[in-house]
PDB file of C-alpha atoms in Angstrom:
ATOM      1  CA  UNK W   1       0.000   0.000   0.000  1.00 95.00           C
ATOM      2  CA  UNK W   2       1.443   3.349  -1.058  1.00 98.00           C
ATOM      3  CA  UNK W   3       0.527   6.094   1.409  1.00 98.00           C
ATOM      4  CA  UNK W   4       2.928   8.856   0.358  1.00 99.00           C
ATOM      5  CA  UNK W   5       4.629  10.004  -2.827  1.00 99.00           C
ATOM      6  CA  UNK W   6       7.886  11.954  -2.646  1.00 99.00           C
ATOM      7  CA  UNK W   7       9.104  13.962  -5.619  1.00 99.00           C
ATOM      8  CA  UNK W   8      12.431  15.303  -6.730  1.00 98.00           C
ATOM      9  CA  UNK W   9      12.049  18.936  -7.840  1.00 98.00           C
ATOM     10  CA  UNK W  10      14.291  19.964 -10.749  1.00 96.00           C
ATOM     11  CA  UNK W  11      13.717  17.818 -13.825  1.00 96.00           C
ATOM     12  CA  UNK W  12      10.813  15.990 -12.177  1.00 98.00           C
ATOM     13  CA  UNK W  13       8.212  18.554 -11.148  1.00 99.00           C
ATOM     14  CA  UNK W  14       9.706  21.608 -12.829  1.00 98.00           C
ATOM     15  CA  UNK W  15      11.910  22.418 -15.787  1.00 98.00           C
ATOM     16  CA  UNK W  16      14.371  24.820 -14.184  1.00 96.00           C
ATOM     17  CA  UNK W  17      17.320  24.138 -16.469  1.00 96.00           C
ATOM     18  CA  UNK W  18      17.339  27.485 -18.273  1.00 97.00           C
ATOM     19  CA  UNK W  19      17.215  29.549 -15.072  1.00 97.00           C
ATOM     20  CA  UNK W  20      19.971  27.450 -13.488  1.00 96.00           C
ATOM     21  CA  UNK W  21      22.064  27.775 -16.641  1.00 98.00           C
ATOM     22  CA  UNK W  22      21.496  31.530 -16.885  1.00 98.00           C
ATOM     23  CA  UNK W  23      22.466  32.085 -13.247  1.00 98.00           C
ATOM     24  CA  UNK W  24      25.585  29.944 -13.591  1.00 98.00           C
ATOM     25  CA  UNK W  25      26.621  31.613 -16.839  1.00 98.00           C
ATOM     26  CA  UNK W  26      26.084  35.037 -15.276  1.00 98.00           C
ATOM     27  CA  UNK W  27      28.418  34.057 -12.432  1.00 98.00           C
ATOM     28  CA  UNK W  28      30.993  32.556 -14.792  1.00 98.00           C
ATOM     29  CA  UNK W  29      31.030  35.571 -17.108  1.00 98.00           C
ATOM     30  CA  UNK W  30      31.207  37.943 -14.126  1.00 98.00           C
ATOM     31  CA  UNK W  31      34.452  36.215 -13.175  1.00 98.00           C
ATOM     32  CA  UNK W  32      35.818  36.268 -16.723  1.00 97.00           C
ATOM     33  CA  UNK W  33      35.230  32.582 -17.408  1.00 98.00           C
ATOM     34  CA  UNK W  34      33.552  31.183 -20.535  1.00 97.00           C
ATOM     35  CA  UNK W  35      29.866  30.337 -20.387  1.00 98.00           C
ATOM     36  CA  UNK W  36      28.521  26.833 -20.862  1.00 97.00           C
ATOM     37  CA  UNK W  37      26.013  25.732 -23.496  1.00 97.00           C
ATOM     38  CA  UNK W  38      22.483  25.029 -22.243  1.00 96.00           C
ATOM     39  CA  UNK W  39      22.713  21.359 -23.224  1.00 94.00           C
ATOM     40  CA  UNK W  40      25.741  20.862 -20.980  1.00 96.00           C
ATOM     41  CA  UNK W  41      23.667  21.664 -17.925  1.00 96.00           C
ATOM     42  CA  UNK W  42      21.683  18.431 -18.177  1.00 92.00           C
ATOM     43  CA  UNK W  43      24.701  16.725 -16.622  1.00 90.00           C
ATOM     44  CA  UNK W  44      25.950  19.589 -14.458  1.00 94.00           C
ATOM     45  CA  UNK W  45      22.806  19.917 -12.327  1.00 92.00           C
ATOM     46  CA  UNK W  46      21.318  17.490  -9.832  1.00 83.00           C
ATOM     47  CA  UNK W  47      23.742  17.442  -6.908  1.00 84.00           C
ATOM     48  CA  UNK W  48      23.006  20.873  -5.461  1.00 85.00           C
ATOM     49  CA  UNK W  49      24.274  24.329  -6.385  1.00 91.00           C
ATOM     50  CA  UNK W  50      27.821  24.046  -4.934  1.00 93.00           C
ATOM     51  CA  UNK W  51      28.445  20.938  -7.044  1.00 93.00           C
ATOM     52  CA  UNK W  52      26.925  22.673 -10.088  1.00 95.00           C
ATOM     53  CA  UNK W  53      29.359  25.570  -9.657  1.00 97.00           C
ATOM     54  CA  UNK W  54      32.307  23.228  -9.181  1.00 96.00           C
ATOM     55  CA  UNK W  55      31.451  21.351 -12.368  1.00 96.00           C
ATOM     56  CA  UNK W  56      30.814  24.518 -14.393  1.00 98.00           C
ATOM     57  CA  UNK W  57      34.122  26.191 -13.560  1.00 98.00           C
ATOM     58  CA  UNK W  58      36.780  25.525 -16.211  1.00 97.00           C
ATOM     59  CA  UNK W  59      39.611  23.107 -15.558  1.00 95.00           C
ATOM     60  CA  UNK W  60      42.431  24.862 -13.760  1.00 94.00           C
ATOM     61  CA  UNK W  61      40.021  27.280 -12.089  1.00 96.00           C
ATOM     62  CA  UNK W  62      38.287  24.868  -9.716  1.00 95.00           C
ATOM     63  CA  UNK W  63      39.745  26.375  -6.539  1.00 96.00           C
ATOM     64  CA  UNK W  64      37.865  26.834  -3.248  1.00 96.00           C
ATOM     65  CA  UNK W  65      38.196  30.605  -3.637  1.00 97.00           C
ATOM     66  CA  UNK W  66      36.734  30.619  -7.142  1.00 98.00           C
ATOM     67  CA  UNK W  67      33.975  28.231  -6.130  1.00 97.00           C
ATOM     68  CA  UNK W  68      32.915  30.427  -3.214  1.00 97.00           C
ATOM     69  CA  UNK W  69      32.984  33.646  -5.235  1.00 98.00           C
ATOM     70  CA  UNK W  70      31.111  32.052  -8.124  1.00 98.00           C
ATOM     71  CA  UNK W  71      28.537  30.578  -5.731  1.00 97.00           C
ATOM     72  CA  UNK W  72      27.946  33.956  -4.072  1.00 98.00           C
ATOM     73  CA  UNK W  73      27.390  35.633  -7.451  1.00 98.00           C
ATOM     74  CA  UNK W  74      25.132  32.782  -8.555  1.00 97.00           C
ATOM     75  CA  UNK W  75      22.933  32.971  -5.447  1.00 95.00           C
ATOM     76  CA  UNK W  76      22.538  36.750  -5.604  1.00 97.00           C
ATOM     77  CA  UNK W  77      21.393  36.452  -9.228  1.00 98.00           C
ATOM     78  CA  UNK W  78      19.294  33.299  -8.818  1.00 95.00           C
ATOM     79  CA  UNK W  79      17.298  34.669  -5.883  1.00 95.00           C
ATOM     80  CA  UNK W  80      15.980  37.350  -8.242  1.00 96.00           C
ATOM     81  CA  UNK W  81      15.606  35.186 -11.361  1.00 97.00           C
ATOM     82  CA  UNK W  82      14.715  31.690 -10.120  1.00 95.00           C
ATOM     83  CA  UNK W  83      11.351  31.661 -11.899  1.00 94.00           C
ATOM     84  CA  UNK W  84      12.069  33.676 -15.056  1.00 97.00           C
ATOM     85  CA  UNK W  85      11.869  30.574 -17.260  1.00 97.00           C
ATOM     86  CA  UNK W  86      11.085  27.798 -14.769  1.00 98.00           C
ATOM     87  CA  UNK W  87       7.726  26.089 -15.194  1.00 98.00           C
ATOM     88  CA  UNK W  88       5.864  23.043 -13.915  1.00 98.00           C
ATOM     89  CA  UNK W  89       5.817  20.114 -16.304  1.00 98.00           C
ATOM     90  CA  UNK W  90       2.458  19.417 -17.937  1.00 98.00           C
ATOM     91  CA  UNK W  91       0.226  17.220 -15.821  1.00 98.00           C
ATOM     92  CA  UNK W  92       2.175  17.250 -12.556  1.00 98.00           C
ATOM     93  CA  UNK W  93      -0.232  19.575 -10.724  1.00 98.00           C
ATOM     94  CA  UNK W  94      -3.132  17.363 -11.736  1.00 98.00           C
ATOM     95  CA  UNK W  95      -1.178  14.317 -10.545  1.00 98.00           C
ATOM     96  CA  UNK W  96      -0.525  15.850  -7.135  1.00 98.00           C
ATOM     97  CA  UNK W  97      -4.180  16.873  -6.794  1.00 98.00           C
ATOM     98  CA  UNK W  98      -5.318  13.351  -7.700  1.00 98.00           C
ATOM     99  CA  UNK W  99      -2.945  11.776  -5.181  1.00 98.00           C
ATOM    100  CA  UNK W 100      -4.150  14.096  -2.435  1.00 98.00           C
ATOM    101  CA  UNK W 101      -7.771  13.438  -3.365  1.00 97.00           C
ATOM    102  CA  UNK W 102      -7.066   9.736  -2.880  1.00 96.00           C
ATOM    103  CA  UNK W 103      -5.722  10.470   0.605  1.00 97.00           C
ATOM    104  CA  UNK W 104      -1.997  10.163  -0.109  1.00 98.00           C
ATOM    105  CA  UNK W 105       0.584  12.503   1.344  1.00 99.00           C
ATOM    106  CA  UNK W 106       2.978  14.311  -0.989  1.00 99.00           C
ATOM    107  CA  UNK W 107       6.377  15.898  -0.450  1.00 99.00           C
ATOM    108  CA  UNK W 108       9.388  17.325  -2.249  1.00 99.00           C
ATOM    109  CA  UNK W 109      12.892  16.019  -1.507  1.00 98.00           C
ATOM    110  CA  UNK W 110      15.533  17.969  -3.411  1.00 96.00           C
ATOM    111  CA  UNK W 111      19.288  18.436  -3.405  1.00 93.00           C
ATOM    112  CA  UNK W 112      18.570  22.130  -3.999  1.00 92.00           C
ATOM    113  CA  UNK W 113      19.214  24.539  -1.116  1.00 89.00           C
ATOM    114  CA  UNK W 114      16.232  24.618   1.258  1.00 94.00           C
ATOM    115  CA  UNK W 115      15.604  28.324   0.642  1.00 92.00           C
ATOM    116  CA  UNK W 116      15.351  27.916  -3.116  1.00 93.00           C
ATOM    117  CA  UNK W 117      13.496  24.595  -3.045  1.00 95.00           C
ATOM    118  CA  UNK W 118      10.862  26.244  -0.853  1.00 96.00           C
ATOM    119  CA  UNK W 119      10.632  29.306  -3.095  1.00 96.00           C
ATOM    120  CA  UNK W 120      10.258  27.328  -6.312  1.00 97.00           C
ATOM    121  CA  UNK W 121       7.713  24.941  -4.792  1.00 98.00           C
ATOM    122  CA  UNK W 122       5.623  27.759  -3.333  1.00 97.00           C
ATOM    123  CA  UNK W 123       5.797  29.839  -6.518  1.00 96.00           C
ATOM    124  CA  UNK W 124       4.610  27.041  -8.791  1.00 98.00           C
ATOM    125  CA  UNK W 125       2.578  24.793  -6.475  1.00 98.00           C
ATOM    126  CA  UNK W 126       1.410  26.970  -3.583  1.00 97.00           C
ATOM    127  CA  UNK W 127       0.721  24.798  -0.546  1.00 95.00           C
ATOM    128  CA  UNK W 128       0.016  21.549  -2.399  1.00 97.00           C
ATOM    129  CA  UNK W 129       2.734  19.586  -0.578  1.00 99.00           C
ATOM    130  CA  UNK W 130       2.733  18.268   2.966  1.00 98.00           C
ATOM    131  CA  UNK W 131       6.481  18.922   3.166  1.00 98.00           C
ATOM    132  CA  UNK W 132       9.192  20.551   1.068  1.00 98.00           C
ATOM    133  CA  UNK W 133      12.761  19.554   1.888  1.00 98.00           C
ATOM    134  CA  UNK W 134      15.873  20.937   0.286  1.00 95.00           C
ATOM    135  CA  UNK W 135      19.404  20.380   1.471  1.00 91.00           C
ATOM    136  CA  UNK W 136      19.522  20.355   5.288  1.00 90.00           C
ATOM    137  CA  UNK W 137      22.381  20.655   7.711  1.00 89.00           C
ATOM    138  CA  UNK W 138      23.370  17.225   8.968  1.00 92.00           C
ATOM    139  CA  UNK W 139      21.803  15.319   6.077  1.00 94.00           C
ATOM    140  CA  UNK W 140      23.822  14.088   3.113  1.00 92.00           C
ATOM    141  CA  UNK W 141      22.450  14.737  -0.365  1.00 91.00           C
ATOM    142  CA  UNK W 142      20.877  12.050  -2.528  1.00 94.00           C
ATOM    143  CA  UNK W 143      21.760   9.276  -3.336  1.00 95.00           C
ATOM    144  CA  UNK W 144      22.192   9.040   0.440  1.00 97.00           C
ATOM    145  CA  UNK W 145      18.672   8.275   1.703  1.00 98.00           C
ATOM    146  CA  UNK W 146      19.011  10.147   5.008  1.00 97.00           C
ATOM    147  CA  UNK W 147      16.915  13.208   4.129  1.00 97.00           C
ATOM    148  CA  UNK W 148      14.391  11.112   2.226  1.00 98.00           C
ATOM    149  CA  UNK W 149      13.925   8.884   5.268  1.00 98.00           C
ATOM    150  CA  UNK W 150      13.619  11.919   7.539  1.00 97.00           C
ATOM    151  CA  UNK W 151      10.751  13.224   5.401  1.00 98.00           C
ATOM    152  CA  UNK W 152       9.152   9.766   5.423  1.00 98.00           C
ATOM    153  CA  UNK W 153       9.315   9.871   9.220  1.00 98.00           C
ATOM    154  CA  UNK W 154       7.854  13.393   9.341  1.00 97.00           C
ATOM    155  CA  UNK W 155       4.965  12.268   7.140  1.00 98.00           C
ATOM    156  CA  UNK W 156       4.191   9.481   9.593  1.00 98.00           C
ATOM    157  CA  UNK W 157       4.582   6.610   7.139  1.00 98.00           C
ATOM    158  CA  UNK W 158       7.031   3.776   6.513  1.00 98.00           C
ATOM    159  CA  UNK W 159       9.581   3.642   3.674  1.00 99.00           C
ATOM    160  CA  UNK W 160       7.875   0.678   2.010  1.00 98.00           C
ATOM    161  CA  UNK W 161       4.653   2.704   1.974  1.00 98.00           C
ATOM    162  CA  UNK W 162       6.267   5.401  -0.178  1.00 99.00           C
ATOM    163  CA  UNK W 163       7.231   5.986  -3.784  1.00 99.00           C
ATOM    164  CA  UNK W 164      10.062   8.311  -4.793  1.00 99.00           C
ATOM    165  CA  UNK W 165       9.681   9.978  -8.182  1.00 99.00           C
ATOM    166  CA  UNK W 166      12.765  11.404  -9.884  1.00 98.00           C
ATOM    167  CA  UNK W 167      14.588  12.006 -13.146  1.00 98.00           C
ATOM    168  CA  UNK W 168      18.120  10.939 -12.204  1.00 96.00           C
ATOM    169  CA  UNK W 169      20.097   7.948 -11.083  1.00 97.00           C
ATOM    170  CA  UNK W 170      20.661   9.674  -7.748  1.00 96.00           C
ATOM    171  CA  UNK W 171      16.923   9.754  -7.116  1.00 98.00           C
ATOM    172  CA  UNK W 172      16.553   6.082  -7.982  1.00 98.00           C
ATOM    173  CA  UNK W 173      19.531   5.137  -5.812  1.00 98.00           C
ATOM    174  CA  UNK W 174      18.140   7.149  -2.887  1.00 98.00           C
ATOM    175  CA  UNK W 175      14.852   5.269  -3.216  1.00 99.00           C
ATOM    176  CA  UNK W 176      16.570   1.886  -3.412  1.00 99.00           C
ATOM    177  CA  UNK W 177      18.888   2.720  -0.510  1.00 98.00           C
ATOM    178  CA  UNK W 178      15.952   3.870   1.613  1.00 98.00           C
ATOM    179  CA  UNK W 179      13.542   1.080   0.749  1.00 99.00           C
ATOM    180  CA  UNK W 180      11.087   3.214  -1.245  1.00 99.00           C
ATOM    181  CA  UNK W 181       9.518   2.374  -4.611  1.00 99.00           C
ATOM    182  CA  UNK W 182      11.718   4.024  -7.291  1.00 99.00           C
ATOM    183  CA  UNK W 183       9.860   5.524 -10.270  1.00 99.00           C
ATOM    184  CA  UNK W 184      11.873   7.332 -12.940  1.00 99.00           C
ATOM    185  CA  UNK W 185      10.468  10.032 -15.216  1.00 99.00           C
ATOM    186  CA  UNK W 186      11.641  10.349 -18.809  1.00 98.00           C
ATOM    187  CA  UNK W 187      10.799  14.035 -19.299  1.00 98.00           C
ATOM    188  CA  UNK W 188      13.647  15.287 -17.103  1.00 96.00           C
ATOM    189  CA  UNK W 189      17.354  15.919 -17.494  1.00 93.00           C
ATOM    190  CA  UNK W 190      18.778  12.386 -17.613  1.00 94.00           C
ATOM    191  CA  UNK W 191      18.376   9.186 -19.624  1.00 96.00           C
ATOM    192  CA  UNK W 192      16.243   6.084 -19.201  1.00 98.00           C
ATOM    193  CA  UNK W 193      19.420   3.997 -19.130  1.00 98.00           C
ATOM    194  CA  UNK W 194      20.695   5.938 -16.108  1.00 97.00           C
ATOM    195  CA  UNK W 195      17.381   5.469 -14.306  1.00 98.00           C
ATOM    196  CA  UNK W 196      17.263   1.728 -14.949  1.00 98.00           C
ATOM    197  CA  UNK W 197      20.931   1.226 -14.074  1.00 99.00           C
ATOM    198  CA  UNK W 198      20.279   2.817 -10.678  1.00 98.00           C
ATOM    199  CA  UNK W 199      17.297   0.670  -9.804  1.00 98.00           C
ATOM    200  CA  UNK W 200      14.153   2.237 -11.265  1.00 99.00           C
ATOM    201  CA  UNK W 201      11.281  -0.214 -10.820  1.00 99.00           C
ATOM    202  CA  UNK W 202       9.313   1.735 -13.416  1.00 99.00           C
ATOM    203  CA  UNK W 203      10.053   4.449 -15.961  1.00 99.00           C
ATOM    204  CA  UNK W 204       7.218   6.688 -17.129  1.00 99.00           C
ATOM    205  CA  UNK W 205       6.644   9.152 -19.945  1.00 98.00           C
ATOM    206  CA  UNK W 206       3.703  11.021 -18.418  1.00 98.00           C
ATOM    207  CA  UNK W 207       2.338  11.903 -14.959  1.00 98.00           C
ATOM    208  CA  UNK W 208      -0.767   9.821 -15.704  1.00 97.00           C
ATOM    209  CA  UNK W 209       1.401   6.709 -15.712  1.00 98.00           C
ATOM    210  CA  UNK W 210       2.543   7.476 -12.161  1.00 98.00           C
ATOM    211  CA  UNK W 211      -1.064   7.635 -10.991  1.00 97.00           C
ATOM    212  CA  UNK W 212      -1.771   4.332 -12.739  1.00 97.00           C
ATOM    213  CA  UNK W 213       1.167   2.678 -10.957  1.00 98.00           C
ATOM    214  CA  UNK W 214       0.081   3.984  -7.553  1.00 98.00           C
ATOM    215  CA  UNK W 215      -3.510   2.889  -8.183  1.00 97.00           C
ATOM    216  CA  UNK W 216      -2.265  -0.563  -9.208  1.00 96.00           C
ATOM    217  CA  UNK W 217      -0.161  -0.852  -6.049  1.00 96.00           C
ATOM    218  CA  UNK W 218      -3.151   0.226  -3.965  1.00 96.00           C
ATOM    219  CA  UNK W 219      -5.617  -2.103  -5.658  1.00 92.00           C
ATOM    220  CA  UNK W 220      -7.549   0.658  -7.375  1.00 78.00           C
ATOM    221  CA  UNK W 221      -8.747   0.481 -10.959  1.00 63.00           C
ATOM    222  CA  UNK W 222      -9.091   3.884 -12.616  1.00 54.00           C
TER     223      UNK W 222
END
């Protein structure tokens, strides 16, 4: 019985790639470094902003000093431009509403900083979620399941009563490591091969398919 559904944020619920790329490129160019192409960011994002900055800096410039300065510039810009181009993927709001109507709890578990995860979720989804968790002090990022399991505990359910929806291998690994049902989405930033290689029990091409899987697990026919 699935009682709660946890979602990754970037690449799963929202397409934020262009805003993340623009903020990173602004920081890079401000420091005199070359910008990255938008397509490169599919594999630069996903592990939190500090890791994004580290990956985006050119070889030979990946120093702690450069990383900190670039991160500071990024955050100042991103706080003002985090929703310029970011939008919710088609059908995800309807999915969340349907899950809640069926009595399931919903939450966001992201490697994004808590401040920005909260802002993006509130901007695009209002108060639809029972919990929104970004990176927290004392909790390792996905694929470590620690934060995921903390949110499971806060929701008052057990890991095997939860599904974790995500677009990356890290999401699938976090689900597997935590004992949740791993469902990979194909509309995000990574490939189906990556999802399957990291333990996805299902891969889906539309939010409707997620609802069908949950209904199947819960013995509902819709």
